[in-house]
Structure formats: structure tokens, C-alpha cells
PDB file of C-alpha atoms in Angstrom:
ATOM      1  CA  MET A   1      86.396  66.313  66.001  1.00 42.00           C
ATOM      2  CA  SER A   2      84.000  62.591  66.342  1.00 43.00           C
ATOM      3  CA  SER A   3      82.836  61.207  69.581  1.00 44.00           C
ATOM      4  CA  LEU A   4      86.473  60.086  69.784  1.00 51.00           C
ATOM      5  CA  GLU A   5      87.534  63.471  71.034  1.00 58.00           C
ATOM      6  CA  ASN A   6      88.461  61.765  74.234  1.00 60.00           C
ATOM      7  CA  THR A   7      89.260  58.769  73.437  1.00 66.00           C
ATOM      8  CA  PRO A   8      93.135  57.952  74.312  1.00 72.00           C
ATOM      9  CA  ALA A   9      94.901  58.178  71.180  1.00 75.00           C
ATOM     10  CA  ASP A  10      96.740  54.818  70.976  1.00 72.00           C
ATOM     11  CA  GLN A  11      93.231  53.256  71.842  1.00 82.00           C
ATOM     12  CA  ILE A  12      92.145  54.931  68.549  1.00 89.00           C
ATOM     13  CA  THR A  13      91.945  52.493  65.718  1.00 91.00           C
ATOM     14  CA  GLU A  14      92.826  52.820  61.724  1.00 91.00           C
ATOM     15  CA  ASP A  15      89.368  52.426  60.827  1.00 93.00           C
ATOM     16  CA  GLN A  16      88.516  55.387  63.541  1.00 93.00           C
ATOM     17  CA  TRP A  17      91.237  57.735  62.031  1.00 94.00           C
ATOM     18  CA  ARG A  18      90.073  57.623  58.362  1.00 93.00           C
ATOM     19  CA  GLU A  19      85.637  58.238  59.659  1.00 93.00           C
ATOM     20  CA  ARG A  20      88.444  61.345  62.076  1.00 92.00           C
ATOM     21  CA  LEU A  21      90.729  62.557  59.276  1.00 95.00           C
ATOM     22  CA  THR A  22      90.036  64.061  55.454  1.00 96.00           C
ATOM     23  CA  PRO A  23      91.665  61.455  52.863  1.00 96.00           C
ATOM     24  CA  ASP A  24      94.420  63.417  52.925  1.00 96.00           C
ATOM     25  CA  GLU A  25      95.400  64.037  55.947  1.00 97.00           C
ATOM     26  CA  TYR A  26      94.986  60.215  57.077  1.00 97.00           C
ATOM     27  CA  ALA A  27      97.380  59.860  53.883  1.00 96.00           C
ATOM     28  CA  VAL A  28     100.107  61.782  55.144  1.00 97.00           C
ATOM     29  CA  LEU A  29      99.893  61.050  59.257  1.00 97.00           C
ATOM     30  CA  ARG A  30      98.527  57.785  59.173  1.00 96.00           C
ATOM     31  CA  LYS A  31     100.585  56.340  56.330  1.00 95.00           C
ATOM     32  CA  ALA A  32     103.539  58.001  56.342  1.00 93.00           C
ATOM     33  CA  GLY A  33     103.017  60.234  53.395  1.00 93.00           C
ATOM     34  CA  THR A  34     104.077  63.968  52.509  1.00 94.00           C
ATOM     35  CA  GLU A  35     101.964  66.888  51.215  1.00 95.00           C
ATOM     36  CA  ARG A  36     103.496  68.517  47.901  1.00 95.00           C
ATOM     37  CA  PRO A  37     106.280  71.380  48.346  1.00 95.00           C
ATOM     38  CA  PHE A  38     104.880  74.653  48.935  1.00 95.00           C
ATOM     39  CA  THR A  39     101.307  73.495  48.573  1.00 94.00           C
ATOM     40  CA  GLY A  40     101.079  73.576  52.555  1.00 95.00           C
ATOM     41  CA  GLU A  41      98.984  75.832  54.463  1.00 95.00           C
ATOM     42  CA  TYR A  42     101.470  77.082  56.813  1.00 96.00           C
ATOM     43  CA  THR A  43     104.926  76.587  54.713  1.00 94.00           C
ATOM     44  CA  ASP A  44     105.387  80.580  54.934  1.00 92.00           C
ATOM     45  CA  THR A  45     102.915  81.531  57.897  1.00 94.00           C
ATOM     46  CA  LYS A  46     104.429  83.937  60.588  1.00 93.00           C
ATOM     47  CA  THR A  47     101.639  83.478  63.148  1.00 95.00           C
ATOM     48  CA  GLU A  48     103.054  83.694  66.518  1.00 96.00           C
ATOM     49  CA  GLY A  49     101.078  80.196  68.588  1.00 97.00           C
ATOM     50  CA  VAL A  50     101.775  76.645  69.053  1.00 97.00           C
ATOM     51  CA  TYR A  51     101.671  74.218  65.883  1.00 97.00           C
ATOM     52  CA  ALA A  52      99.439  71.307  67.330  1.00 97.00           C
ATOM     53  CA  CYS A  53      99.342  67.794  66.256  1.00 96.00           C
ATOM     54  CA  ARG A  54      96.333  67.791  63.560  1.00 96.00           C
ATOM     55  CA  ALA A  55      95.093  64.213  64.325  1.00 95.00           C
ATOM     56  CA  CYS A  56      95.454  64.268  68.262  1.00 94.00           C
ATOM     57  CA  GLY A  57      95.783  68.313  69.036  1.00 94.00           C
ATOM     58  CA  ALA A  58      99.190  67.209  71.362  1.00 94.00           C
ATOM     59  CA  GLU A  59     101.407  70.345  71.180  1.00 95.00           C
ATOM     60  CA  LEU A  60     104.650  70.017  68.878  1.00 97.00           C
ATOM     61  CA  PHE A  61     106.433  73.355  67.778  1.00 96.00           C
ATOM     62  CA  ARG A  62     106.330  76.871  68.801  1.00 96.00           C
ATOM     63  CA  SER A  63     106.657  79.692  65.891  1.00 96.00           C
ATOM     64  CA  SER A  64     109.311  81.200  67.776  1.00 95.00           C
ATOM     65  CA  GLU A  65     111.313  78.031  66.536  1.00 96.00           C
ATOM     66  CA  LYS A  66     110.191  78.157  63.002  1.00 96.00           C
ATOM     67  CA  PHE A  67     112.373  79.355  60.536  1.00 96.00           C
ATOM     68  CA  GLU A  68     112.407  80.314  56.245  1.00 94.00           C
ATOM     69  CA  SER A  69     114.290  77.313  54.850  1.00 94.00           C
ATOM     70  CA  HIS A  70     112.899  77.626  51.416  1.00 93.00           C
ATOM     71  CA  CYS A  71     112.421  74.116  50.928  1.00 93.00           C
ATOM     72  CA  GLY A  72     108.477  73.690  50.447  1.00 95.00           C
ATOM     73  CA  TRP A  73     107.703  72.256  54.108  1.00 97.00           C
ATOM     74  CA  PRO A  74     107.346  74.542  57.589  1.00 97.00           C
ATOM     75  CA  SER A  75     110.710  74.401  59.186  1.00 97.00           C
ATOM     76  CA  PHE A  76     111.232  74.344  63.414  1.00 97.00           C
ATOM     77  CA  PHE A  77     115.220  73.941  64.574  1.00 96.00           C
ATOM     78  CA  ASP A  78     113.623  72.534  67.940  1.00 94.00           C
ATOM     79  CA  PRO A  79     110.468  70.669  69.013  1.00 92.00           C
ATOM     80  CA  LYS A  80     108.316  72.671  71.741  1.00 87.00           C
ATOM     81  CA  ASP A  81     109.502  69.869  74.324  1.00 79.00           C
ATOM     82  CA  THR A  82     111.441  66.687  73.804  1.00 79.00           C
ATOM     83  CA  ASP A  83     108.742  64.330  74.517  1.00 90.00           C
ATOM     84  CA  ALA A  84     106.598  66.239  71.789  1.00 93.00           C
ATOM     85  CA  VAL A  85     107.965  64.020  69.011  1.00 96.00           C
ATOM     86  CA  ILE A  86     109.792  60.431  68.540  1.00 95.00           C
ATOM     87  CA  LEU A  87     112.181  60.049  65.713  1.00 94.00           C
ATOM     88  CA  HIS A  88     112.637  56.728  63.732  1.00 91.00           C
ATOM     89  CA  GLU A  89     115.214  56.107  61.496  1.00 87.00           C
ATOM     90  CA  ASP A  90     113.497  55.930  57.722  1.00 83.00           C
ATOM     91  CA  ARG A  91     114.824  53.857  55.325  1.00 82.00           C
ATOM     92  CA  SER A  92     112.037  54.106  52.453  1.00 79.00           C
ATOM     93  CA  MET A  93     112.263  55.449  49.496  1.00 71.00           C
ATOM     94  CA  GLY A  94     116.322  54.684  48.727  1.00 77.00           C
ATOM     95  CA  MET A  95     117.366  56.816  51.396  1.00 78.00           C
ATOM     96  CA  LYS A  96     118.208  57.344  55.363  1.00 83.00           C
ATOM     97  CA  ARG A  97     116.426  59.913  57.223  1.00 88.00           C
ATOM     98  CA  VAL A  98     115.543  60.102  60.259  1.00 92.00           C
ATOM     99  CA  GLU A  99     111.351  59.942  60.211  1.00 95.00           C
ATOM    100  CA  VAL A 100     109.551  62.490  63.037  1.00 96.00           C
ATOM    101  CA  VAL A 101     106.003  61.238  64.312  1.00 96.00           C
ATOM    102  CA  CYS A 102     103.597  62.654  67.300  1.00 96.00           C
ATOM    103  CA  ALA A 103     104.927  61.011  70.811  1.00 95.00           C
ATOM    104  CA  ASN A 104     101.211  61.319  71.612  1.00 94.00           C
ATOM    105  CA  CYS A 105      99.426  59.276  68.534  1.00 94.00           C
ATOM    106  CA  LYS A 106     102.150  58.112  66.246  1.00 95.00           C
ATOM    107  CA  SER A 107     101.571  60.101  63.482  1.00 96.00           C
ATOM    108  CA  HIS A 108     103.482  60.806  61.054  1.00 96.00           C
ATOM    109  CA  LEU A 109     104.453  64.391  60.670  1.00 98.00           C
ATOM    110  CA  GLY A 110     107.693  64.553  58.468  1.00 96.00           C
ATOM    111  CA  HIS A 111     111.817  63.970  58.797  1.00 95.00           C
ATOM    112  CA  VAL A 112     114.638  65.861  60.623  1.00 95.00           C
ATOM    113  CA  PHE A 113     117.808  66.735  58.897  1.00 94.00           C
ATOM    114  CA  GLU A 114     120.984  67.974  60.063  1.00 92.00           C
ATOM    115  CA  GLY A 115     124.127  69.512  59.237  1.00 92.00           C
ATOM    116  CA  GLU A 116     122.780  71.800  56.403  1.00 94.00           C
ATOM    117  CA  GLY A 117     124.036  75.037  57.155  1.00 92.00           C
ATOM    118  CA  TYR A 118     120.888  77.084  58.501  1.00 93.00           C
ATOM    119  CA  ASP A 119     122.159  79.493  60.985  1.00 91.00           C
ATOM    120  CA  THR A 120     119.855  77.970  63.893  1.00 92.00           C
ATOM    121  CA  PRO A 121     121.280  77.199  67.102  1.00 93.00           C
ATOM    122  CA  THR A 122     120.148  73.060  66.828  1.00 93.00           C
ATOM    123  CA  ASP A 123     121.842  73.548  63.029  1.00 91.00           C
ATOM    124  CA  GLN A 124     118.686  70.971  62.742  1.00 94.00           C
ATOM    125  CA  ARG A 125     115.815  71.209  60.300  1.00 96.00           C
ATOM    126  CA  TYR A 126     112.675  69.489  61.247  1.00 96.00           C
ATOM    127  CA  CYS A 127     110.663  69.480  57.905  1.00 96.00           C
ATOM    128  CA  ILE A 128     107.016  69.195  58.770  1.00 98.00           C
ATOM    129  CA  ASN A 129     103.942  68.681  56.718  1.00 98.00           C
ATOM    130  CA  SER A 130     101.657  71.390  56.824  1.00 97.00           C
ATOM    131  CA  ILE A 131      98.398  68.583  56.893  1.00 97.00           C
ATOM    132  CA  SER A 132     100.226  67.376  60.309  1.00 97.00           C
ATOM    133  CA  LEU A 133      99.692  70.055  61.881  1.00 97.00           C
ATOM    134  CA  THR A 134      97.129  72.944  63.324  1.00 97.00           C
ATOM    135  CA  LEU A 135      98.054  76.503  64.552  1.00 97.00           C
ATOM    136  CA  ARG A 136      96.827  77.862  67.538  1.00 95.00           C
ATOM    137  CA  PRO A 137      97.636  81.838  67.112  1.00 95.00           C
ATOM    138  CA  LYS A 138      99.168  83.328  70.226  1.00 89.00           C
ATOM    139  CA  GLU A 139      96.205  85.326  72.150  1.00 80.00           C
TER     140      GLU A 139
END
């Protein structure tokens, strides 16, 4: 991390985000891009721990809520807590979806889908870009 490490996320400019993140991270986290399916670092990871926002470090998801959806991206059935993420309607790409953003820094994480029939407690699939996350393994 740069000298921005202790700067509140809402005070970081887009130029500073560009300096802080790699071009691929910036494209996904700050420009709502999507990494290619089945290429992400955490798609098949089974390591226990907490998944944090790669941009700001806020804790977002637990490994205990991660499940195998075989969709090409890490999938979770619930965020770490209800205030960890914000959901927004997303009508880009000619469809209606629900975007998931980090509540702390407003970076794009992915999308959440409902009613797909997965055997999870919430019937939701938080489809999250690996590049938006950092895994902090359980000690």
C-alpha cells in the first residue's frame, strides 16, 4: 500500500485509486469491470478465512458462506454482515441485475442473483470478482 494506507476511502481521488491499484484491479473495482470466468485467484479456494475488499481492506465475506456454484467466480450466499456491502440496481449490458459494492470505499465487487435453486440458506449467489478480494486466512 502507498501513503494512502490511512486515508479514509471516501477521500481518495480516482487518480489516487489508479496509483494504488493495478490496471486490472482498477478496471474491475473502480470501473465496474468483470474478470474472465474461471481465471480468478479465489474461484476454487477452500482456505478458511475472511475475504476483504482489495481496494480498502474492509471485511466483506467469510469462507463459511462461500459455496461451489461452478459459475466461474467465487460465490457466497451472504456477506460477512449486512453493512459490509451495498446493493444497487444495474441496468448495464441490456439486463437488470443487482450490483454489489463495498460499503466502505464504494468499489465494484460483482453482482448478486436470487432464485437460482442453489442449496444455500439464503437462495442468493453473491458472484464476486476474485480481483476485488483479498483472502485473510484463518489463524
